[in-house]
mmCIF file of C-alpha atoms in Angstrom:
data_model
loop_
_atom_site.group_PDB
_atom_site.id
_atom_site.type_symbol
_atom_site.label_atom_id
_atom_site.label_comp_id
_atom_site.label_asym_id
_atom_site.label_seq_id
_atom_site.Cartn_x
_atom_site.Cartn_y
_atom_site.Cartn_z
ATOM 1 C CA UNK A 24 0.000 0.000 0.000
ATOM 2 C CA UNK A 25 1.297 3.220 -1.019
ATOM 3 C CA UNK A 26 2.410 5.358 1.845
ATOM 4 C CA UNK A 27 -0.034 8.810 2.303
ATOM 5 C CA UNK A 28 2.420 12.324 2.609
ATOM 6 C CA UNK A 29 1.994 15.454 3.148
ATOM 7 C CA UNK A 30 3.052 17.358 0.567
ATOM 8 C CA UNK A 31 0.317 15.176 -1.735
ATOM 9 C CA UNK A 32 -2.820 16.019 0.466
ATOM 10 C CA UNK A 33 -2.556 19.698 1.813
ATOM 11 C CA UNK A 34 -3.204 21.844 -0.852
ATOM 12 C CA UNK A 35 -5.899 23.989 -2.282
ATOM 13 C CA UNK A 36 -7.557 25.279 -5.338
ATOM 14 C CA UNK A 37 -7.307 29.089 -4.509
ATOM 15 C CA UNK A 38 -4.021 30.200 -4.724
ATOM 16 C CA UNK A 39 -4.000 33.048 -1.768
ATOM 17 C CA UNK A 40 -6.195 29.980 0.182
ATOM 18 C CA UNK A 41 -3.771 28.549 3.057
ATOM 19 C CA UNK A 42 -6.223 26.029 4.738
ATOM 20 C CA UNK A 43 -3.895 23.185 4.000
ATOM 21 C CA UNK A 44 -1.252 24.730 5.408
ATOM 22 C CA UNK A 45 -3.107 25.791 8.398
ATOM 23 C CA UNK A 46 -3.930 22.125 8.956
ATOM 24 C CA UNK A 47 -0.596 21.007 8.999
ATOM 25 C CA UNK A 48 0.063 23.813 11.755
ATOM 26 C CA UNK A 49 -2.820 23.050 13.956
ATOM 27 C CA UNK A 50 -1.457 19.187 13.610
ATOM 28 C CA UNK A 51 2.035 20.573 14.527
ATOM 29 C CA UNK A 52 1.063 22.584 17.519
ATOM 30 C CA UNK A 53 -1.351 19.855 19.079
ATOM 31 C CA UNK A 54 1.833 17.785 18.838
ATOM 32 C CA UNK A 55 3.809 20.277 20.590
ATOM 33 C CA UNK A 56 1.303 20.506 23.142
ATOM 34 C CA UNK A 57 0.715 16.747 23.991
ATOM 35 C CA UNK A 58 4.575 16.615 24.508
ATOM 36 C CA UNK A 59 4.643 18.919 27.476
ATOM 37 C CA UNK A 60 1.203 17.108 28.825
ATOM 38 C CA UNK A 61 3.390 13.592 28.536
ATOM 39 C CA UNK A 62 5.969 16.241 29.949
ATOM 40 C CA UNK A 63 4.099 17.463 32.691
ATOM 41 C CA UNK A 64 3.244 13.326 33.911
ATOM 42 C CA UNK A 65 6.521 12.573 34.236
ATOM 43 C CA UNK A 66 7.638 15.206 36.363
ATOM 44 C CA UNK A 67 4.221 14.819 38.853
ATOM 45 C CA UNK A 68 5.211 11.245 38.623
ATOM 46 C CA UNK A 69 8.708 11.633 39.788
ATOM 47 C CA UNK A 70 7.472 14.078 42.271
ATOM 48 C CA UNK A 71 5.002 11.462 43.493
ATOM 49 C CA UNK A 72 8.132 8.916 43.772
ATOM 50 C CA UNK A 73 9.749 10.978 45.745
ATOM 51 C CA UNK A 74 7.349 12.011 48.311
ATOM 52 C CA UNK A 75 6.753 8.057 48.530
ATOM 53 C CA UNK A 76 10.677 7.708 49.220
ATOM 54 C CA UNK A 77 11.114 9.779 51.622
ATOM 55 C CA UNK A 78 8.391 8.883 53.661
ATOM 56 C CA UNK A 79 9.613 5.446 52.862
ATOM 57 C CA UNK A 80 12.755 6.445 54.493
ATOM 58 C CA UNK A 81 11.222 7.943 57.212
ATOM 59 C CA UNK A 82 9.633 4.557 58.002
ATOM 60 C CA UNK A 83 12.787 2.655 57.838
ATOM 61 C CA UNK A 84 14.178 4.740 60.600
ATOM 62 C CA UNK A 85 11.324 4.194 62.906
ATOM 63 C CA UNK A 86 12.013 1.266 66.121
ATOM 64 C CA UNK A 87 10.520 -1.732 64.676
ATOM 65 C CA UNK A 88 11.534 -4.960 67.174
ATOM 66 C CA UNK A 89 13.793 -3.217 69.047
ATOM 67 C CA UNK A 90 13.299 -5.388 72.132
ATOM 68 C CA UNK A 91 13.357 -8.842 70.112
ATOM 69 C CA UNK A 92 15.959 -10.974 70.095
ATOM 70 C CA UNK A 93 17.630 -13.805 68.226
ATOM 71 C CA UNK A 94 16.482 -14.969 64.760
ATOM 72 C CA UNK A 95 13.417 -12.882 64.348
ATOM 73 C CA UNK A 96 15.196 -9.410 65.622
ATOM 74 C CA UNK A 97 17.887 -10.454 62.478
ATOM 75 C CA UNK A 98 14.815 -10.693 60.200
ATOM 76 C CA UNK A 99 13.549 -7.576 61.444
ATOM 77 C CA UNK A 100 16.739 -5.948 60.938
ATOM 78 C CA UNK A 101 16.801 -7.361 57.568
ATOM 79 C CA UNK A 102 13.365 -5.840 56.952
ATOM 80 C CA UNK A 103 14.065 -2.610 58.223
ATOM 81 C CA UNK A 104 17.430 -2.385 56.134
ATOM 82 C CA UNK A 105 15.501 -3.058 53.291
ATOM 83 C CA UNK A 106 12.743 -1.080 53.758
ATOM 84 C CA UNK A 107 14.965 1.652 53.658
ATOM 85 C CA UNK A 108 17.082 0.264 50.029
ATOM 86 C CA UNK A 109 13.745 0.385 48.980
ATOM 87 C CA UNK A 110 12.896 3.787 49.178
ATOM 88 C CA UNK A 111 16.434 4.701 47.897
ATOM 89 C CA UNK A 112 15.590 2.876 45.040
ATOM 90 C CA UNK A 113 12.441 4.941 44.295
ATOM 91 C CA UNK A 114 14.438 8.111 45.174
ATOM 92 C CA UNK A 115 16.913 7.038 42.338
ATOM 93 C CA UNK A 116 13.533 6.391 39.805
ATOM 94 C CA UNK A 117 12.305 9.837 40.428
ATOM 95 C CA UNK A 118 15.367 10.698 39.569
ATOM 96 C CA UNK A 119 15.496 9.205 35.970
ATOM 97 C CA UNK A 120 12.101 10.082 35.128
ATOM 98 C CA UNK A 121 13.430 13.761 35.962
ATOM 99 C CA UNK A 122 16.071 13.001 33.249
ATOM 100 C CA UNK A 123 13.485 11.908 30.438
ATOM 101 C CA UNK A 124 11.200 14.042 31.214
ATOM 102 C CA UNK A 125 14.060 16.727 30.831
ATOM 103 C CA UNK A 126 15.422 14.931 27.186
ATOM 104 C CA UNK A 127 11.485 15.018 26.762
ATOM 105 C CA UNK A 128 11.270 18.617 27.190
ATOM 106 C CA UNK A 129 14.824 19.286 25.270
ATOM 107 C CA UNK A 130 13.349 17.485 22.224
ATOM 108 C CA UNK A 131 10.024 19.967 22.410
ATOM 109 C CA UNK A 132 12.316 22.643 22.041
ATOM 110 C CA UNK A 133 14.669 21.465 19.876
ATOM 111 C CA UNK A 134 11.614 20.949 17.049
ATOM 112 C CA UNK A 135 10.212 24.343 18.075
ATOM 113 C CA UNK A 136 12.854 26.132 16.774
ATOM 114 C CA UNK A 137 13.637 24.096 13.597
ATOM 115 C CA UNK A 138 9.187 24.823 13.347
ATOM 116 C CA UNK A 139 9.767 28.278 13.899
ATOM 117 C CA UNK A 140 12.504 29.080 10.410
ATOM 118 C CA UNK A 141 9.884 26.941 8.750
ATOM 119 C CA UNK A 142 6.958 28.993 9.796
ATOM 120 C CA UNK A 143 8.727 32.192 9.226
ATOM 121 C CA UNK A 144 9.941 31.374 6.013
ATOM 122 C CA UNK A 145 6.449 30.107 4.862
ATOM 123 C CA UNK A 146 4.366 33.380 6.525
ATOM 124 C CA UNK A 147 6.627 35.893 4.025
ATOM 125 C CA UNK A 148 5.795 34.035 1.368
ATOM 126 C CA UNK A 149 1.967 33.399 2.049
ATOM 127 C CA UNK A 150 2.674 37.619 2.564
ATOM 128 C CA UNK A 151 4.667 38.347 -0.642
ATOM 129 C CA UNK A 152 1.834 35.575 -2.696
ATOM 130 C CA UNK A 153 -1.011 37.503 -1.590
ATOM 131 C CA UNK A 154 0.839 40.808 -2.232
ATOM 132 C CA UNK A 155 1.620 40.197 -5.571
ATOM 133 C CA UNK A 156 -1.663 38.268 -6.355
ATOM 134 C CA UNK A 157 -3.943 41.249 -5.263
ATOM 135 C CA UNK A 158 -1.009 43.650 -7.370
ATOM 136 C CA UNK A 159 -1.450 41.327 -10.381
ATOM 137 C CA UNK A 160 -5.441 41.287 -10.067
ATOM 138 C CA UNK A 161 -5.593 45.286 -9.984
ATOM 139 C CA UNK A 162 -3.681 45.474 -12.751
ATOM 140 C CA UNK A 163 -5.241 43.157 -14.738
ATOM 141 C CA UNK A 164 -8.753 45.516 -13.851
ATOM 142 C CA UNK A 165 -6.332 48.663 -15.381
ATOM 143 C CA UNK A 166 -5.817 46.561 -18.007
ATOM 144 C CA UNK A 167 -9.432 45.760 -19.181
ATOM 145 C CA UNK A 168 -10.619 49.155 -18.404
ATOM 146 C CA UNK A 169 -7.597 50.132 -21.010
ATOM 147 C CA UNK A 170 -8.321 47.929 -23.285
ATOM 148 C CA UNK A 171 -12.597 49.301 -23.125
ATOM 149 C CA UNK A 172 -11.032 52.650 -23.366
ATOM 150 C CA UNK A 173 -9.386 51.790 -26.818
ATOM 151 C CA UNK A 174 -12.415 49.941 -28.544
ATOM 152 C CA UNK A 175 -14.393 52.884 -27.523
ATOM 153 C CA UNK A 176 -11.727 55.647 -28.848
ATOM 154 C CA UNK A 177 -11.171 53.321 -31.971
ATOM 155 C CA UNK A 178 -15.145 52.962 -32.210
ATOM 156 C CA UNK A 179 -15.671 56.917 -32.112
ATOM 157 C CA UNK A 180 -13.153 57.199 -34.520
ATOM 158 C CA UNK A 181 -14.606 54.660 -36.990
ATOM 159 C CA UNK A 182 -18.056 56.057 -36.685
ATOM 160 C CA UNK A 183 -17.009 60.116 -37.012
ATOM 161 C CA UNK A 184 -14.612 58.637 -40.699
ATOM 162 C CA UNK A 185 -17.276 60.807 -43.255
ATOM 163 C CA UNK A 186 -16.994 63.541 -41.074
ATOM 164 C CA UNK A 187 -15.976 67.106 -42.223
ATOM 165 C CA UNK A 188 -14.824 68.374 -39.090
ATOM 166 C CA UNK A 189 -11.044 67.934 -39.094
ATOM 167 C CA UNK A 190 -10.114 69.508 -35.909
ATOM 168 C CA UNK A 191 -12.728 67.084 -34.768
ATOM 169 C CA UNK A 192 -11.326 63.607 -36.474
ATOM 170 C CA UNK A 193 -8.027 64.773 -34.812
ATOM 171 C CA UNK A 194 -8.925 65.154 -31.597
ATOM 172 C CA UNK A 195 -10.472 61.856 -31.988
ATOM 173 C CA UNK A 196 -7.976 60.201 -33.560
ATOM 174 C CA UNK A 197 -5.210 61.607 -30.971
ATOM 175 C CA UNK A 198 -7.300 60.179 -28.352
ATOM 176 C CA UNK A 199 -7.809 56.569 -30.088
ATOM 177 C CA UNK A 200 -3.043 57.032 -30.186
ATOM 178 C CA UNK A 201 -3.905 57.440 -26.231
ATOM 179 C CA UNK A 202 -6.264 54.968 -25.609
ATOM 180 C CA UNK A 203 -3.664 52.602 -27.340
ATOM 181 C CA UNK A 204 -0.404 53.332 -25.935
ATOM 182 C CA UNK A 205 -2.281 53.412 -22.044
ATOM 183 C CA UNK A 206 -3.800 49.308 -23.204
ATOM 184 C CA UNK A 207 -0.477 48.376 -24.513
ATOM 185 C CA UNK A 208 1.275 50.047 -21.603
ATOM 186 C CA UNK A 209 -1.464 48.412 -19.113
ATOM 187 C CA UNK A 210 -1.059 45.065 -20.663
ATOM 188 C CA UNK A 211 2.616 45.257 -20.154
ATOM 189 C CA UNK A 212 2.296 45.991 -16.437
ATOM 190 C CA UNK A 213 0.025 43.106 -16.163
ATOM 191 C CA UNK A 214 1.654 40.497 -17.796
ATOM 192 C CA UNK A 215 5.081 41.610 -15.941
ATOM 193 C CA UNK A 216 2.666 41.204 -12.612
ATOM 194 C CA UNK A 217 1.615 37.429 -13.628
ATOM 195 C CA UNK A 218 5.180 36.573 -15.188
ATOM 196 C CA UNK A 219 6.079 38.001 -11.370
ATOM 197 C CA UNK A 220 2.925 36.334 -9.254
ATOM 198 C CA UNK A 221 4.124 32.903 -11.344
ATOM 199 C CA UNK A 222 7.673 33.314 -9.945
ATOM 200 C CA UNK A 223 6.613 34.335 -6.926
ATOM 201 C CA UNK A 224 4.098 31.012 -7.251
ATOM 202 C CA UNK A 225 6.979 28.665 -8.238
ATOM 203 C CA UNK A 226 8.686 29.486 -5.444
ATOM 204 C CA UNK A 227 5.691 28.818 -3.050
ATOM 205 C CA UNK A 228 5.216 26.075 -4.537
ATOM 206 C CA UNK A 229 8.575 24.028 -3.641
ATOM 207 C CA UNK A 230 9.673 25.810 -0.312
ATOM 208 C CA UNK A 231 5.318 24.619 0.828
ATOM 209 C CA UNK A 232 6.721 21.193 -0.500
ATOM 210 C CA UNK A 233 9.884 21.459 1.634
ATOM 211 C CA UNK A 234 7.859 22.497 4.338
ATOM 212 C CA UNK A 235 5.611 19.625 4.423
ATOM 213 C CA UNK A 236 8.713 17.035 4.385
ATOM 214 C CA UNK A 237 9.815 18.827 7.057
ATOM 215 C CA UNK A 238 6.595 18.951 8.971
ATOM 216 C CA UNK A 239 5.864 15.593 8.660
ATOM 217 C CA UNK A 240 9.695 14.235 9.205
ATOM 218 C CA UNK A 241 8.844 16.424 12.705
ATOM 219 C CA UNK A 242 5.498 14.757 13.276
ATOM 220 C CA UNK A 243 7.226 11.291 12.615
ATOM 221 C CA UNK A 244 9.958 11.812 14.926
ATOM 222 C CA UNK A 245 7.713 13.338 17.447
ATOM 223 C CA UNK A 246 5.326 10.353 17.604
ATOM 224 C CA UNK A 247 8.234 7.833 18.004
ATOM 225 C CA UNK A 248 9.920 9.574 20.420
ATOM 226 C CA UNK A 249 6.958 10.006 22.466
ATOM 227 C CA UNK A 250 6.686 6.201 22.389
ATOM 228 C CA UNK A 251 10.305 5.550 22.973
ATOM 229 C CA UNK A 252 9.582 7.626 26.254
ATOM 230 C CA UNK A 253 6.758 6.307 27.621
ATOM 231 C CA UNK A 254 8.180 2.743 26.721
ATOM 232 C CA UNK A 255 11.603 3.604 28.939
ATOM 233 C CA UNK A 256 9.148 4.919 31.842
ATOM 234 C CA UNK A 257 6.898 1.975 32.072
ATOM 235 C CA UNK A 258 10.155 -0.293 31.603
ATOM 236 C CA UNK A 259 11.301 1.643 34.823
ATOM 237 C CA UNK A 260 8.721 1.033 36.709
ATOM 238 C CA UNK A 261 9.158 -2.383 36.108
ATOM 239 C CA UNK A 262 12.429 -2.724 36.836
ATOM 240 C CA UNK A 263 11.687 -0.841 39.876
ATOM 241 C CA UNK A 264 9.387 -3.837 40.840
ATOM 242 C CA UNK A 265 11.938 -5.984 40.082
ATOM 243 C CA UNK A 266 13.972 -4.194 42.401
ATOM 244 C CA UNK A 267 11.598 -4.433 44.871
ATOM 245 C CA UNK A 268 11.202 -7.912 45.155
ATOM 246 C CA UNK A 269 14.567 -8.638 44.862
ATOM 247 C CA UNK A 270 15.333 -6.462 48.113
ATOM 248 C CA UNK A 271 11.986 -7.767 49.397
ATOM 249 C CA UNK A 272 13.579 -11.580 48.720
ATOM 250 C CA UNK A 273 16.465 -10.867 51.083
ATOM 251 C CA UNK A 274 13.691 -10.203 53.917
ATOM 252 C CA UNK A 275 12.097 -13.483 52.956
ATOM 253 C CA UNK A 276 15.589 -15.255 53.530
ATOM 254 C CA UNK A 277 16.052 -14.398 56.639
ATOM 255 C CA UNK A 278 12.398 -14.708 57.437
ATOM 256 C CA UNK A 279 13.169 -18.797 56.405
ATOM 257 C CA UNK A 280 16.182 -18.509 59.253
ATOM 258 C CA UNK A 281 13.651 -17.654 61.563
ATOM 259 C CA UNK A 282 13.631 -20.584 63.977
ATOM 260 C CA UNK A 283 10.193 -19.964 66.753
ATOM 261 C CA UNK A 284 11.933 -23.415 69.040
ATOM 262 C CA UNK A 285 15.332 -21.485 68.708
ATOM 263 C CA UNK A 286 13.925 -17.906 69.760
ATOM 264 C CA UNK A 287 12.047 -19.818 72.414
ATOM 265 C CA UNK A 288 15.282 -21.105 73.770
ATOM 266 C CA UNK A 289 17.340 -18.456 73.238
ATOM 267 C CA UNK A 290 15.333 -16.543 75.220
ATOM 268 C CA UNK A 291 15.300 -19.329 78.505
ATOM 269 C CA UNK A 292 18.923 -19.500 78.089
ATOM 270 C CA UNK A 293 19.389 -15.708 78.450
ATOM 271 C CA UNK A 294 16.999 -14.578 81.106
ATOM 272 C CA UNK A 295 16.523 -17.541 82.968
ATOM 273 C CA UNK A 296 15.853 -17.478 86.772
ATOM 274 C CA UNK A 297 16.330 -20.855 88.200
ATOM 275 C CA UNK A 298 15.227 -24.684 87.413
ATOM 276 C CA UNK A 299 12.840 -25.376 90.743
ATOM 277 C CA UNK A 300 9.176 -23.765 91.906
ATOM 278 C CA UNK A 301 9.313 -22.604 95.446
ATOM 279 C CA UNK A 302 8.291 -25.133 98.353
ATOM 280 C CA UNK A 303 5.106 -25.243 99.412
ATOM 281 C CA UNK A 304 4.460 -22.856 102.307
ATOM 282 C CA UNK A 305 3.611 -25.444 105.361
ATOM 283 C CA UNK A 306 1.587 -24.544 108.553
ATOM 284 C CA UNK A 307 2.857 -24.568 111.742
ATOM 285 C CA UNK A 308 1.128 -25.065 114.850
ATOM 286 C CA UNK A 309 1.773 -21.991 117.204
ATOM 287 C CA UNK A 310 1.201 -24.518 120.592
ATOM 288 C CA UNK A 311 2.871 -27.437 119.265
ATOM 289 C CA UNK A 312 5.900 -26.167 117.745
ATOM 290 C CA UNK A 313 5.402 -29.104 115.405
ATOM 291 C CA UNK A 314 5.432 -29.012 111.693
ATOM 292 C CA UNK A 315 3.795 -30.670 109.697
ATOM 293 C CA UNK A 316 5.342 -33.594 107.521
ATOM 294 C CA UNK A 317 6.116 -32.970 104.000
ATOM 295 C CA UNK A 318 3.399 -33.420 102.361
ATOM 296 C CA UNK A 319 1.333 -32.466 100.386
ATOM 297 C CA UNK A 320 0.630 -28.217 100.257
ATOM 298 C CA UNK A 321 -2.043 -27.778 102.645
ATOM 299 C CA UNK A 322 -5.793 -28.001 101.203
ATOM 300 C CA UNK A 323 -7.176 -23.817 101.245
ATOM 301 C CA UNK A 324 -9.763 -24.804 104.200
ATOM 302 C CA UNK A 325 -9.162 -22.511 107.026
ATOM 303 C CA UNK A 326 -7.142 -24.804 109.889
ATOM 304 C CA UNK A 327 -9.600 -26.522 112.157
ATOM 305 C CA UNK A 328 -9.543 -24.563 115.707
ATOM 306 C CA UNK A 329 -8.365 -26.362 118.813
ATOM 307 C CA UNK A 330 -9.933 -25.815 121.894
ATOM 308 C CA UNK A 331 -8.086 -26.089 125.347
ATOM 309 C CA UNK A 332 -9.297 -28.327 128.099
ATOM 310 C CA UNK A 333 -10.000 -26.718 131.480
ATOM 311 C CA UNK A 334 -7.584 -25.136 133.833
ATOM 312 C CA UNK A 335 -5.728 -27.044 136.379
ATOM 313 C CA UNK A 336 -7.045 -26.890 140.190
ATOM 314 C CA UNK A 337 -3.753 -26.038 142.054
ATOM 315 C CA UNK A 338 -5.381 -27.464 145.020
ATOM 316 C CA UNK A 339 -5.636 -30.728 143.695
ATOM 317 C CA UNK A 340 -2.341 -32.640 144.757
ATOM 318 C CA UNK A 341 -0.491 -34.253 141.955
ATOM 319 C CA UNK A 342 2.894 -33.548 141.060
ATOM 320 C CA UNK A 343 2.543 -30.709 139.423
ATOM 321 C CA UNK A 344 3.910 -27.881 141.349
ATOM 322 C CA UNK A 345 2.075 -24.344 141.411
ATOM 323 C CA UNK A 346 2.743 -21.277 143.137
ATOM 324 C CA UNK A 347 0.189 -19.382 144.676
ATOM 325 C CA UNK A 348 -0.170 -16.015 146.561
ATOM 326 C CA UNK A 349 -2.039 -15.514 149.639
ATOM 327 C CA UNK A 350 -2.033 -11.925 149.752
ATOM 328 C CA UNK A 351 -5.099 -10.452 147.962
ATOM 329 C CA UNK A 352 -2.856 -6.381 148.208
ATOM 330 C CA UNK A 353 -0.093 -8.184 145.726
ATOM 331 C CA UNK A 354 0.335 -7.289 142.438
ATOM 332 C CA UNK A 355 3.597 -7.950 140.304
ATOM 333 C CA UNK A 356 3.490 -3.834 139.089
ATOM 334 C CA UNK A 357 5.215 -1.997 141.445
ATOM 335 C CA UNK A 358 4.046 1.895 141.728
#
């Protein structure tokens, strides 16, 4: 299939008439225009990459199993550590999509210039074609109203021929010379002005050819680089998730050295207080002085209460001995 250009479609059957032209512009400057949109992403992106790195960061540096020990405090480490290579990482990704939105924005300008020759070039000549069009149109007006002007003298002349006024037939005739030399001197002027509007035409003609090549080389290398660009960002944010699980494997390492029986004894081995329970707390019988035997700890029911027999009569002879006093004025406090 035969390719479609530009230089084949944009034209137009009135010669001051820049429509196709004006296409090509509007074309061109949409272009321009979705460039710093794609532009304007990138950057918001990166911006957006950034903010999530640093608060990333921030995280990382936060206590996270500070008081664990042993296997899991290493994979908590681990975590942290990478936790924080992670948002690096992103920091370094807003970085390049800085950089291509930057060759991004380089390239807009680049074509904006090389656009702007064009366009200047082009807007003189649309100037100097219309110029020398509307010069080239009044004169070919002058030229007919000449050229009426000399069939009219040459009429009046023709019709006044029997005439016996001589002064009359001169006048006439002097004014048919007039008539003649003004259309021969009009159509001079005009022809020069087409011979001119046809250079001037010619020349249109191949620098609007020249333009359109160069438009459309611009358009083409506009659209692939736009591609190319969005391509490289969406194959950094893959790589970036590549990244991520890479740094997010060696987390998943050490999470497999993770031992829970090894933490567990790691832990007894360190803080450890002793192998044995206490005894059991035995009751003791204030009268007795007895203990009990070792036994079994003591049931919760409240001890059972022991009641003493009766006093001893110390009148009652046995061989007990008791001492007694007689007086009923003694006291053992002494005032």
């Amino acid at each position: 299939m035969k390719s479609l250009h530009f230089k084949d479609f944009f034209w137009n059957s009135d010669l001051t008439c820049t429509g196709g032209y004006d296409a090509i512009i509007q074309y061109l400057n949409d272009g321009k225009r979705t460039c710093k949109e794609v532009e304007d992403f990138m950057k918001a992106r990166a911006s957006i990459e950034e903010k999530y790195a640093k608060e990333l960061l921030g995280l990382s540096k936060k206590v996270c199993g500070h008081n664990e020990m042993n296997t899991l405090k290493r994979s908590l480490d681990v975590f942290k550590l990478q936790t924080e290579h992670v948002s690096l990482s992103h920091l370094q990704l807003a970085q390049s999509m800085r950089e291509e939105a930057k060759k991004l924005e380089e390239f807009r300008e680049k074509q904006k210039e090389a656009r702007k020759k064009i366009e200047q070039q082009m807007d003189a000549l649309h100037k100097q074609r219309s110029s020398q069009f509307k010069k080239t149109m009044d004169s070919k007006k002058t030229y007919d109203q000449k050229c009426r002007d000399k069939e009219e003298a040459d009429q009046n002349v023709n019709r006044n021929t029997n005439t016996n006024n001589t002064k009359h037939m001169e006048k006439l005739y002097t004014k048919a010379q007039q008539a003649k030399h003004n259309a021969e001197e009009a159509d001079r002027l005009y022809h020069q002005n087409v011979t001119t509007l046809g250079k001037v035409r010619d020349e249109w003609l191949k620098e609007h050819v020249k333009a359109c090549e160069m438009f459309e080389k611009q358009s083409m290398e506009r659209i692939n680089f736009l591609r190319n660009t969005v391509w490289t960002h969406l194959n950094q944010l893959s790589q970036q998730c590549v990244n991520n699980d890479e740094l997010y494997e060696e987390v998943r390492k050490s999470l497999e050295q993770c031992d829970v029986q090894e933490d567990i004894e790691h832990f007894i081995n360190l803080r450890r207080s002793g192998d044995k329970p206490p005894a059991p707390v035995l009751y003791e019988n204030f009268y007795s002085g007895q203990k009990s035997p070792t036994g079994p700890p003591p049931s919760q029911l409240p001890p059972p209460i022991i009641r003493r027999g009766p006093l001893p009569d110390p009148t009652q002879n046995d061989d007990t001995v008791y001492s007694t006093v007689q007086d009923a004025g003694y006291s053992v406090i002494h005032y």
